[in-house]
mmCIF file of C-alpha atoms in Angstrom:
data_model
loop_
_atom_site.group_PDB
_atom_site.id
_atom_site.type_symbol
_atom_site.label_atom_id
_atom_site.label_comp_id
_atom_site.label_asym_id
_atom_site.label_seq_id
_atom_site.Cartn_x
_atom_site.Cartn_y
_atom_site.Cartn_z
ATOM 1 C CA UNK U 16 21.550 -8.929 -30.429
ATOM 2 C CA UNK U 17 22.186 -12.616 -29.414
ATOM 3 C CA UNK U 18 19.361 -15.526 -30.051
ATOM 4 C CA UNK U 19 19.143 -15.667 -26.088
ATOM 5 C CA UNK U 20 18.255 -11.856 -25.633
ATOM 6 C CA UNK U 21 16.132 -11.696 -28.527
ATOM 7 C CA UNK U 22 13.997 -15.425 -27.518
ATOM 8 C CA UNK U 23 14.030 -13.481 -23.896
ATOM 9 C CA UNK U 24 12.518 -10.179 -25.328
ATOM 10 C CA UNK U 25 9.840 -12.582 -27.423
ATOM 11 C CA UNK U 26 8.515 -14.651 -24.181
ATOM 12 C CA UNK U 27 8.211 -11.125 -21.981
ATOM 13 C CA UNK U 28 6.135 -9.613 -24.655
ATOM 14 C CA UNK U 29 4.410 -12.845 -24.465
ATOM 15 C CA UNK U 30 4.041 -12.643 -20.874
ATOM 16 C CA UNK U 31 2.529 -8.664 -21.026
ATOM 17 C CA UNK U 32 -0.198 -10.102 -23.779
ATOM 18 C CA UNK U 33 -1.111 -13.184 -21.196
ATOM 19 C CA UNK U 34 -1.741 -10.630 -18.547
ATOM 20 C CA UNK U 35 -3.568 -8.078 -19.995
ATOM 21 C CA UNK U 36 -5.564 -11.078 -21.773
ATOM 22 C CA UNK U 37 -5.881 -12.342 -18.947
ATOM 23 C CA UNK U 38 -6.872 -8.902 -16.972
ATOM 24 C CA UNK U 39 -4.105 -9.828 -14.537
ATOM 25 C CA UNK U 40 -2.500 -7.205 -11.934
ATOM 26 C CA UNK U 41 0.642 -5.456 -13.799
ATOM 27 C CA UNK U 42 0.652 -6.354 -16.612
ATOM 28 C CA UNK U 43 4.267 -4.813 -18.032
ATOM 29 C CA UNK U 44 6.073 -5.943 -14.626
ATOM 30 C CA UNK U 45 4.318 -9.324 -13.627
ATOM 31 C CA UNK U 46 3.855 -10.557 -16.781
ATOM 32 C CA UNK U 47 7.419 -10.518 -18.046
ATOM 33 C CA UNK U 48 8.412 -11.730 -14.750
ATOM 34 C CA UNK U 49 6.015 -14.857 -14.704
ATOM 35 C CA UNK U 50 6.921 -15.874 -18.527
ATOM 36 C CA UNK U 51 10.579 -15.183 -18.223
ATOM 37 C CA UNK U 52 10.447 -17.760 -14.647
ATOM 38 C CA UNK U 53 8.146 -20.271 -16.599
ATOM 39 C CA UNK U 54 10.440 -20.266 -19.439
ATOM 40 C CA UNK U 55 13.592 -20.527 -17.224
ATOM 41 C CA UNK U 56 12.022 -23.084 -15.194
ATOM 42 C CA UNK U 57 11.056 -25.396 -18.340
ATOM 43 C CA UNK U 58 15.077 -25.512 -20.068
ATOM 44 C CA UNK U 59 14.698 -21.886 -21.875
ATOM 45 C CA UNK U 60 17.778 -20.617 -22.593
ATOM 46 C CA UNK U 61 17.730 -17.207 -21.583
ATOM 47 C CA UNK U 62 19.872 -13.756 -21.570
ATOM 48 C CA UNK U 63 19.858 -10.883 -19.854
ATOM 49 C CA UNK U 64 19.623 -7.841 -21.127
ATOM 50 C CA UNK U 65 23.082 -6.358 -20.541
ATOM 51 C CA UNK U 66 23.162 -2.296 -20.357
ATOM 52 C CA UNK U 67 19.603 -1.990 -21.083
ATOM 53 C CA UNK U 68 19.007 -3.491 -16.747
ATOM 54 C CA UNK U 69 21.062 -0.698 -15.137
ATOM 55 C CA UNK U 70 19.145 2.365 -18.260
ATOM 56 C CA UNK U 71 15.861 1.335 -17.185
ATOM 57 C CA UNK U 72 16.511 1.874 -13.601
ATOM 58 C CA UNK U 73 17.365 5.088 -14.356
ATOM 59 C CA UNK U 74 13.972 5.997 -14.939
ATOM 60 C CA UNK U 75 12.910 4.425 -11.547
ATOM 61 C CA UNK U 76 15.244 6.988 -9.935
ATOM 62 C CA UNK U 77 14.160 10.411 -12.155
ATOM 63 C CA UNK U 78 10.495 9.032 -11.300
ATOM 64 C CA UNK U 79 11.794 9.012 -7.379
ATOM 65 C CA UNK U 80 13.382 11.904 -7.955
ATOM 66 C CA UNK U 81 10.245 13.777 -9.195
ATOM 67 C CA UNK U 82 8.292 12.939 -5.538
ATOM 68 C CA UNK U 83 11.310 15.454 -3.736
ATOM 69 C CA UNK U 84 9.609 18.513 -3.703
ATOM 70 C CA UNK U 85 9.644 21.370 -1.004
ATOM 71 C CA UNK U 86 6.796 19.827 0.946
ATOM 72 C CA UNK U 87 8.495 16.511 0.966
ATOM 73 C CA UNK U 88 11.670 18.062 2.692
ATOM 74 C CA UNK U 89 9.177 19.607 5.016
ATOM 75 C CA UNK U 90 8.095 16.119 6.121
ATOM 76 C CA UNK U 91 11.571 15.005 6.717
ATOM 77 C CA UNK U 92 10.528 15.309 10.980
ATOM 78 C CA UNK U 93 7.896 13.261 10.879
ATOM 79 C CA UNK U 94 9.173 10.407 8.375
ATOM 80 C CA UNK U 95 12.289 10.570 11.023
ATOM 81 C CA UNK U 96 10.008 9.107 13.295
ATOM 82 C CA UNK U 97 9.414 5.400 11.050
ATOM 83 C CA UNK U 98 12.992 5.591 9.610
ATOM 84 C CA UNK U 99 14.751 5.012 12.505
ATOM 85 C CA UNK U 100 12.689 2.143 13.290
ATOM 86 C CA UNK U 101 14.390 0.587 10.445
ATOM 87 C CA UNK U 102 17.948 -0.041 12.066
ATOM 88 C CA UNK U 103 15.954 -2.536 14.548
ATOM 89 C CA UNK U 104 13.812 -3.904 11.531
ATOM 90 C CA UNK U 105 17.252 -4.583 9.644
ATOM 91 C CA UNK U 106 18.890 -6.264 13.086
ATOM 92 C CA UNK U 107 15.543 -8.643 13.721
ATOM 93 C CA UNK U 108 15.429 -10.026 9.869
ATOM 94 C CA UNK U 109 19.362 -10.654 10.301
ATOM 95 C CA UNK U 110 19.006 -12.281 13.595
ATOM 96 C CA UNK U 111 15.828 -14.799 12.516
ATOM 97 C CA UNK U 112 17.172 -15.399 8.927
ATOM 98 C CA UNK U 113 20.638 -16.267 9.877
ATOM 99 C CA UNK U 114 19.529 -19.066 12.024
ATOM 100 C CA UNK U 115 16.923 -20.155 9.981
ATOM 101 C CA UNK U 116 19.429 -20.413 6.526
ATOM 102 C CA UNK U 117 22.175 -21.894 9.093
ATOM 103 C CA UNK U 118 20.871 -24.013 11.607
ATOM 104 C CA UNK U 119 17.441 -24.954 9.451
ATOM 105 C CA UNK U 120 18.775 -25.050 6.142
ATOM 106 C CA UNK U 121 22.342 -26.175 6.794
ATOM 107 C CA UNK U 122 24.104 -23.473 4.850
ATOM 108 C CA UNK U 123 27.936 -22.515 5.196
ATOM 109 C CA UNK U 124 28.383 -19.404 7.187
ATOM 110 C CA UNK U 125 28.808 -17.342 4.728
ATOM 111 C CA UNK U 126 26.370 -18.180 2.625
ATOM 112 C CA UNK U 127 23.455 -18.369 5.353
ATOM 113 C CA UNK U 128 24.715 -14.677 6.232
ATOM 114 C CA UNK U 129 24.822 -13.627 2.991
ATOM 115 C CA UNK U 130 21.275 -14.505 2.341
ATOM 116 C CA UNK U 131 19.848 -13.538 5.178
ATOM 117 C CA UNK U 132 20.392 -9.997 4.693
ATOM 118 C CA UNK U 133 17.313 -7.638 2.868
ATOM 119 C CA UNK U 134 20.139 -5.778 0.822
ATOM 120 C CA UNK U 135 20.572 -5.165 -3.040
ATOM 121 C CA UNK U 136 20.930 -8.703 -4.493
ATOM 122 C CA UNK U 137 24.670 -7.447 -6.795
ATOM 123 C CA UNK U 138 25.721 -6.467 -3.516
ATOM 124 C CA UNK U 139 25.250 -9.208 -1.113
ATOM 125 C CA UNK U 140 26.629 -11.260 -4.202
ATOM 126 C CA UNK U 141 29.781 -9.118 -4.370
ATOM 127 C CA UNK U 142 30.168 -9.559 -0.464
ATOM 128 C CA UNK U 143 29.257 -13.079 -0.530
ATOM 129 C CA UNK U 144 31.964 -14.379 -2.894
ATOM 130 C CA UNK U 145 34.560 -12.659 -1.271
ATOM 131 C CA UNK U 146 33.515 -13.862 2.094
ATOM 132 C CA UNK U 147 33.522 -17.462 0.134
ATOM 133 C CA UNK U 148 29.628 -18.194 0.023
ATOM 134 C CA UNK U 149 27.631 -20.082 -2.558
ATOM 135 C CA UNK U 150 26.907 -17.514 -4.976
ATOM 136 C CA UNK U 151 24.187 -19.595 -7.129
ATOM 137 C CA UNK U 152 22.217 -20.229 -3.756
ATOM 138 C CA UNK U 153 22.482 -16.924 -2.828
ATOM 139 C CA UNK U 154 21.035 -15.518 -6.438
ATOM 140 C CA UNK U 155 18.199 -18.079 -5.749
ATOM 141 C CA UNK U 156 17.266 -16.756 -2.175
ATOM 142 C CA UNK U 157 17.499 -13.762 -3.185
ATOM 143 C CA UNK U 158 15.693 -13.981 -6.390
ATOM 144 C CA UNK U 159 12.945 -15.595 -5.001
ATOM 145 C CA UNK U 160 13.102 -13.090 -1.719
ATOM 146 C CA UNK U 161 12.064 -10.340 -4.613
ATOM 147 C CA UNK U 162 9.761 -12.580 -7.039
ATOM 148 C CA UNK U 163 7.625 -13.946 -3.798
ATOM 149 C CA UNK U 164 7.176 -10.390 -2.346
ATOM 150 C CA UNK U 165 6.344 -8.768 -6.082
ATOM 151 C CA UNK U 166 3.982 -11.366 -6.896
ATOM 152 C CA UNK U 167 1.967 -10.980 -3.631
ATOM 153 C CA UNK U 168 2.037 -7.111 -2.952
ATOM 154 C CA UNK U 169 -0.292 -6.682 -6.038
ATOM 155 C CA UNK U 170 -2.761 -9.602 -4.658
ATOM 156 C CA UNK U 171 -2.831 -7.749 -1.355
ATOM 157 C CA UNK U 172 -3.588 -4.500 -2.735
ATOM 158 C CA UNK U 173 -6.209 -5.049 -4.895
ATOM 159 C CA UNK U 174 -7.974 -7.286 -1.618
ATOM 160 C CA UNK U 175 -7.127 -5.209 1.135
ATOM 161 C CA UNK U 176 -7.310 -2.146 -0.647
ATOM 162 C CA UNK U 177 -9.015 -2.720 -3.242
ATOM 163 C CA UNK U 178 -6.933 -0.492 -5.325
ATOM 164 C CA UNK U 179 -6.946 -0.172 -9.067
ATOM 165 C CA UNK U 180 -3.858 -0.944 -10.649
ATOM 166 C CA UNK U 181 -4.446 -0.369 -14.250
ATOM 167 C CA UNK U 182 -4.295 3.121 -13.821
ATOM 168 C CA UNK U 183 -1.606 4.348 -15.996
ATOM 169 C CA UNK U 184 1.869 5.145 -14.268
ATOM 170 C CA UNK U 185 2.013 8.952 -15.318
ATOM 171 C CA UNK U 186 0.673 11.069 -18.273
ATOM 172 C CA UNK U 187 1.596 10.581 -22.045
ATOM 173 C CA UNK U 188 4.798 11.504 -23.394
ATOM 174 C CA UNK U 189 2.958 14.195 -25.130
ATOM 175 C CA UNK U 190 2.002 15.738 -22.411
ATOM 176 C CA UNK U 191 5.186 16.743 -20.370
ATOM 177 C CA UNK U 192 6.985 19.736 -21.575
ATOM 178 C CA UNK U 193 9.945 18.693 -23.950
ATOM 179 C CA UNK U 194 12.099 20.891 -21.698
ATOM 180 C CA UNK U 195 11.332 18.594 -19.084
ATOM 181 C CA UNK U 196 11.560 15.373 -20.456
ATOM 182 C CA UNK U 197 14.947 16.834 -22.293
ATOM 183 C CA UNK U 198 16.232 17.392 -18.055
ATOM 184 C CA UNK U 199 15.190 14.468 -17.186
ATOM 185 C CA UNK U 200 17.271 12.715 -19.915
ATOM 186 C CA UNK U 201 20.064 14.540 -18.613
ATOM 187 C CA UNK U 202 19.434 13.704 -14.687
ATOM 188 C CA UNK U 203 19.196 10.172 -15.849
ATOM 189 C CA UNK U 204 22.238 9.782 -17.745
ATOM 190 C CA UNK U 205 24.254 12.762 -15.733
ATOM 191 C CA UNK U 206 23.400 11.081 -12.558
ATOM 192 C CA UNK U 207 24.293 7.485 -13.285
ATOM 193 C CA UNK U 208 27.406 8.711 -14.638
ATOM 194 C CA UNK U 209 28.491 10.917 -12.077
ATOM 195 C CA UNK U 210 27.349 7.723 -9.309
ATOM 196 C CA UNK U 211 29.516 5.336 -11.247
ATOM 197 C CA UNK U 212 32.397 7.370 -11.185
ATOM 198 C CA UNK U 213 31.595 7.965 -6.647
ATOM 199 C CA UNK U 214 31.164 4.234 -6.436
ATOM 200 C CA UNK U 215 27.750 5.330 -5.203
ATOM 201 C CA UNK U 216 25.886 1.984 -4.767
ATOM 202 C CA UNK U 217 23.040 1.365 -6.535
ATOM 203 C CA UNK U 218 24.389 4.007 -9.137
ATOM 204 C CA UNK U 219 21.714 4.003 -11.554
ATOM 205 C CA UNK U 220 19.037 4.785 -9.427
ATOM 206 C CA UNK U 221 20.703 6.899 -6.804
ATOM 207 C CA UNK U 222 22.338 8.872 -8.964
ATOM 208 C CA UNK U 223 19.225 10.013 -11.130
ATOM 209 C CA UNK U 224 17.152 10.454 -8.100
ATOM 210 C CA UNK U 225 19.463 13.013 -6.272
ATOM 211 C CA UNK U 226 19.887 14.773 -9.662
ATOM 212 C CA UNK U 227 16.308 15.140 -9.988
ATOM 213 C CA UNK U 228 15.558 15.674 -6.507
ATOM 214 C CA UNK U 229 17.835 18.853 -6.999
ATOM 215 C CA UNK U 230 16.061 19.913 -10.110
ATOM 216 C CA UNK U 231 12.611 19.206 -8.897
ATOM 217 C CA UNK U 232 13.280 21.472 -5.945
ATOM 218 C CA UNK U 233 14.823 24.185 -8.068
ATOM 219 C CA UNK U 234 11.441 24.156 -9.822
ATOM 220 C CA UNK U 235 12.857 22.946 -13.335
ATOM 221 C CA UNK U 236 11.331 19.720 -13.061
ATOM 222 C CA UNK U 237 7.257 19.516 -12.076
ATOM 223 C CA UNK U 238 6.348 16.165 -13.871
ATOM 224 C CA UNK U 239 6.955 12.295 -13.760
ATOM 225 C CA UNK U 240 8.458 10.921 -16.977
ATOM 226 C CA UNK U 241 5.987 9.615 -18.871
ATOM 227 C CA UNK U 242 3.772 6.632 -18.292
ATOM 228 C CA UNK U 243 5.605 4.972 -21.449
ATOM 229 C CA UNK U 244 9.038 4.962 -19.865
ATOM 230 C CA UNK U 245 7.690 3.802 -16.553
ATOM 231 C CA UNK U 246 6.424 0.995 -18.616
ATOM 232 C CA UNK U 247 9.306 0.341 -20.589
ATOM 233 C CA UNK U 248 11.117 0.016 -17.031
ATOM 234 C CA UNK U 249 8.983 -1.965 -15.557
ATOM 235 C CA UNK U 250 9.196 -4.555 -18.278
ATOM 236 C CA UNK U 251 13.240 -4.933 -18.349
ATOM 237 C CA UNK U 252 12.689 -4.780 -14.640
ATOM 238 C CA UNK U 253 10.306 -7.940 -14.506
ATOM 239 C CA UNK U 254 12.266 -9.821 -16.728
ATOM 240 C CA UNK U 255 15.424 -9.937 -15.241
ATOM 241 C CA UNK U 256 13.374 -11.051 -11.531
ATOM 242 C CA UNK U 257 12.374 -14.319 -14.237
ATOM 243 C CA UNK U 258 15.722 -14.945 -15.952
ATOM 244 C CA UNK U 259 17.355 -15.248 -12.527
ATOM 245 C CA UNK U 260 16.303 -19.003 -13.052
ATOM 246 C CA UNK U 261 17.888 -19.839 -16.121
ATOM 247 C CA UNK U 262 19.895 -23.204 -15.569
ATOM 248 C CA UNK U 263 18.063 -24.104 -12.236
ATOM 249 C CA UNK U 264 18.479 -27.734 -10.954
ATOM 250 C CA UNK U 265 15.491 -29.721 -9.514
ATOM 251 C CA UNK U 266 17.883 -30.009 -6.262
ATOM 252 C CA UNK U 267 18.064 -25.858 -6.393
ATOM 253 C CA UNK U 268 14.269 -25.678 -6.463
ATOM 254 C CA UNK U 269 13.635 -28.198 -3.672
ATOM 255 C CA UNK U 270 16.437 -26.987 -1.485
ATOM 256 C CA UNK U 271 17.110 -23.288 -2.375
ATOM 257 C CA UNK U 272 14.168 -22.080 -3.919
ATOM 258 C CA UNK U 273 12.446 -23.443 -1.249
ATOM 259 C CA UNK U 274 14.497 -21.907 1.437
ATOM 260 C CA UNK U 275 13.764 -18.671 -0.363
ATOM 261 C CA UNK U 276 9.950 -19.553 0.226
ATOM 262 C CA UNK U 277 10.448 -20.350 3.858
ATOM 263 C CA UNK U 278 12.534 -17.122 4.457
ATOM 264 C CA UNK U 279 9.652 -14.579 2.720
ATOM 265 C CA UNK U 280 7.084 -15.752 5.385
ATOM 266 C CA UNK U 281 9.767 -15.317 8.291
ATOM 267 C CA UNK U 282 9.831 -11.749 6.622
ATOM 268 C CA UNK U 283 6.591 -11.498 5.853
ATOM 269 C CA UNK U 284 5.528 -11.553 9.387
ATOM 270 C CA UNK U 285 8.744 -9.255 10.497
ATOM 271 C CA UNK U 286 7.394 -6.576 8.277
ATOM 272 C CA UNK U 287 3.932 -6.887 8.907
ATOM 273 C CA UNK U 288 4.639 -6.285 12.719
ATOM 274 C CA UNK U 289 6.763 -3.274 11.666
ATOM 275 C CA UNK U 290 4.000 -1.797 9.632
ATOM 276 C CA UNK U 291 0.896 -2.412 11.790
ATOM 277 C CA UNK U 292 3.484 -0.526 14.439
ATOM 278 C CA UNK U 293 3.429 2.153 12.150
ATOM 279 C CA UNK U 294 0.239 2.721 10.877
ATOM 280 C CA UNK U 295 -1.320 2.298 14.283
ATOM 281 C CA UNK U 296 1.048 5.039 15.790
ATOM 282 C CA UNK U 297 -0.657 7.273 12.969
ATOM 283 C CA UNK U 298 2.472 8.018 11.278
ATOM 284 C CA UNK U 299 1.304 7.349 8.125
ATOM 285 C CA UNK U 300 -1.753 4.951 6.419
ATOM 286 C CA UNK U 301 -1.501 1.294 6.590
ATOM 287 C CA UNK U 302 -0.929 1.249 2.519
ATOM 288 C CA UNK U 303 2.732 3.525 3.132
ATOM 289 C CA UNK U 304 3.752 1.690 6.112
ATOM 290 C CA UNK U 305 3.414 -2.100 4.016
ATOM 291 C CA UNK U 306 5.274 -0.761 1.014
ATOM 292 C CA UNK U 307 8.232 1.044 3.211
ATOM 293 C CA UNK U 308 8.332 -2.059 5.099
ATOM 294 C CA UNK U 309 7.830 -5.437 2.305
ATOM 295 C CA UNK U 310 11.644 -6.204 1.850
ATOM 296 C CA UNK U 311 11.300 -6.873 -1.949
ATOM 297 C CA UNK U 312 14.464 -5.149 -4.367
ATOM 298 C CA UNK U 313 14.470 -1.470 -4.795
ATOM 299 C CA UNK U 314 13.817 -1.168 -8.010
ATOM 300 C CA UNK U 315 10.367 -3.793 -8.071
ATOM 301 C CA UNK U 316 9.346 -1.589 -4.613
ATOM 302 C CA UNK U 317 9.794 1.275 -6.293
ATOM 303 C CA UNK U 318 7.625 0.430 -9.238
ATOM 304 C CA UNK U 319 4.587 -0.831 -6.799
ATOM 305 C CA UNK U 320 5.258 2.341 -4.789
ATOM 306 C CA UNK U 321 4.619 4.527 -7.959
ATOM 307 C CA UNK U 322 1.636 2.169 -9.672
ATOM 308 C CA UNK U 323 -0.049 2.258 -6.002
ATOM 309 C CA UNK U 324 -0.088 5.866 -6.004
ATOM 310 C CA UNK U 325 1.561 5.655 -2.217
ATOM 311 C CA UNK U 326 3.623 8.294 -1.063
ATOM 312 C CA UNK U 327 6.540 7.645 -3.107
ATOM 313 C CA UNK U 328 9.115 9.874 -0.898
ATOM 314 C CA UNK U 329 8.189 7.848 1.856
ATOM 315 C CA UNK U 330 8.220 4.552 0.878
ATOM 316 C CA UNK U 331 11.720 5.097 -0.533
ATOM 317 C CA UNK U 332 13.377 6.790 2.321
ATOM 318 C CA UNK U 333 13.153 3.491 4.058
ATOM 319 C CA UNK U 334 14.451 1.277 1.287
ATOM 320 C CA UNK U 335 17.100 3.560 1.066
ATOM 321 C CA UNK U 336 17.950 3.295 4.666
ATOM 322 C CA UNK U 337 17.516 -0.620 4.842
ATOM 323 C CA UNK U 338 20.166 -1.069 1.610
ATOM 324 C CA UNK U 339 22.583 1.602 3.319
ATOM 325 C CA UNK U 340 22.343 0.007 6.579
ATOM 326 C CA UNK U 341 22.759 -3.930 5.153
ATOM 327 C CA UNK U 342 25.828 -2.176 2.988
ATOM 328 C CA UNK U 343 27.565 -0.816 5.161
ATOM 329 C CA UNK U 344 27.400 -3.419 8.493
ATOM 330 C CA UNK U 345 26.768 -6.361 6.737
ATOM 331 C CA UNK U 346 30.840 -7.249 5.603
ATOM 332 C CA UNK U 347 31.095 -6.164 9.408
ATOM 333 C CA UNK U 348 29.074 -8.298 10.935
ATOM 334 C CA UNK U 349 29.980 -10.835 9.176
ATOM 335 C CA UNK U 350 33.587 -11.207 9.902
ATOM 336 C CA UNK U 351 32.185 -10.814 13.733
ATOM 337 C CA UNK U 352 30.287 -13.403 13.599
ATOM 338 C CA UNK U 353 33.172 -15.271 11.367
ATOM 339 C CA UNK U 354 34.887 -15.364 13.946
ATOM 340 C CA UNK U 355 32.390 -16.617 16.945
#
């Protein structure tokens, strides 16, 4: 393992001590996170984690995969009825945040497009570059997009609803069946496989989560994976939110860091007016509605969803929505506008 991987390991597990220390919100997600950015922002030298990124994720979609059960299908109807509010959520964030990063911030076209969209941050990089936008301003707005929403959900939940977020993720290791956790190693791996070899986006959480989905429904699968492996996921997720900084400029934090700020409130108040729509048409609480609405990265949302105790199924179904919608009409809309 290189000196930059192993120093990045070293200040996360740093980071997790500070926060518990410190009784601080999660712990094994924020606190890698927080260390990795201070670190990153200070000279650190940095690496990410290679393989390890897309194998953690995995976890996040067996855990996802776990909340598809036959009552979940049988609420398909009624989540309908906030999903397809979504399509209009995606079109408003596109039309404020492409004017804002374009006229406001003075980026390229492609670029200001680019980073306007609430999609997975590999994929609007991917479409980005080919569409000849800055990639390293994009990976800043977009980074920050995730590490600005991530940092504030917990604040908001433990003040508004005063949850408790210390509450373990799931139950020991011990205590799922080691036919289970033996299927779920298999729907991990098995499903990331098979999604890589589709070109199904977001492979390594996709692809777990539909094969679990299918075993949970079949009745073969009745648990979450353990609250160790949640952990373990959360960690590798928070650090790579931090890392995203390594090499940053003090012109990229004035300019593009803070046009990543300046963005999350334009979003902020776009989802808020989504999810007090929501919650006050009594389609679900006011806790589900914030979490299927907050446009932070799958993976983070997913983690909050399942640490929250929200209705996991839920919450998801719209993030899944919002990244297939962005993929698929974003390199469309693009070369429309392009061309205006």
């Amino acid at each position: 393992m290189s000196r930059a991987r192993l120093l990045t390991l070293a200040v996360s597990a740093l980071g997790v001590v500070a926060f518990v220390w410190l009784s601080l919100p999660l712990p094994f997600l924020l606190g890698p996170m927080a260390a990795c950015l201070i670190a990153a922002l200070g000279g650190a030298r940095l690496g990410g984690m290679g393989r390890v990124q897309p194998l953690m994720r995995t976890i996040l979609g067996v855990t996802i995969g776990t909340a598809v059960t036959p009552e979940t299908v049988g609420r398909l109807p009624e989540m309908a009825m906030s999903v397809m509010l979504v399509p209009i959520f995606v079109l408003i964030i596109g039309a404020v945040g492409y004017p804002f990063f374009r006229k406001v911030c003075g980026y390229d076209h492609p670029t200001a497009f680019y980073s306007a969209m609430p999609g997975g941050l590999q994929d609007m990089l991917v479409f980005g570059e080919e569409a000849g936008g800055n990639v390293r301003t994009m990976s800043l707005i977009h980074a920050t997009r995730v590490l600005v929403i991530v940092s504030l959900i917990p604040i908001l939940m433990t003040t508004v609803w005063q949850l408790d977020l210390s509450v373990p993720p799931g139950t020991d290791a011990e205590a799922v069946p080691p036919h289970e956790l033996a299927l779920m190693v298999a729907a991990a791996l098995g499903g990331w496989w098979g999604g890589v070899k589709v070109k199904l986006f977001g492979a390594s959480i996709i692809g777990p989560m539909i094969a679990t989905g299918a075993l949970s429904l079949a009745g073969l699968i009745t648990h979450r994976p353990p609250a160790e492996a949640i952990l373990a996921a959360q960690f590798f997720i928070g650090l790579a939110v931090g890392t995203k900084y390594v090499g940053i400029t003090t012109r990229e934090l004035r300019v593009d860091v803070t046009a990543g700020v300046g963005y999350c409130l334009l979003l902020a108040l776009i989802a808020f007016g989504f999810a007090e729509a929501v919650a006050l048409a009594g389609i679900t609480d006011p806790l589900n509605a914030f979490l299927a609405f907050a446009p932070g990265g799958q993976s983070e949302m997913a983690i909050i969803a399942i640490i929250a105790g929200a209705d996991l199924a839920f919450v998801i179904m719209h993030h899944l929505m919002r990244v297939i919608l962005v993929i698929t009409l974003a390199p469309i809309a693009n070369r429309w506008l392009g061309k205006g």
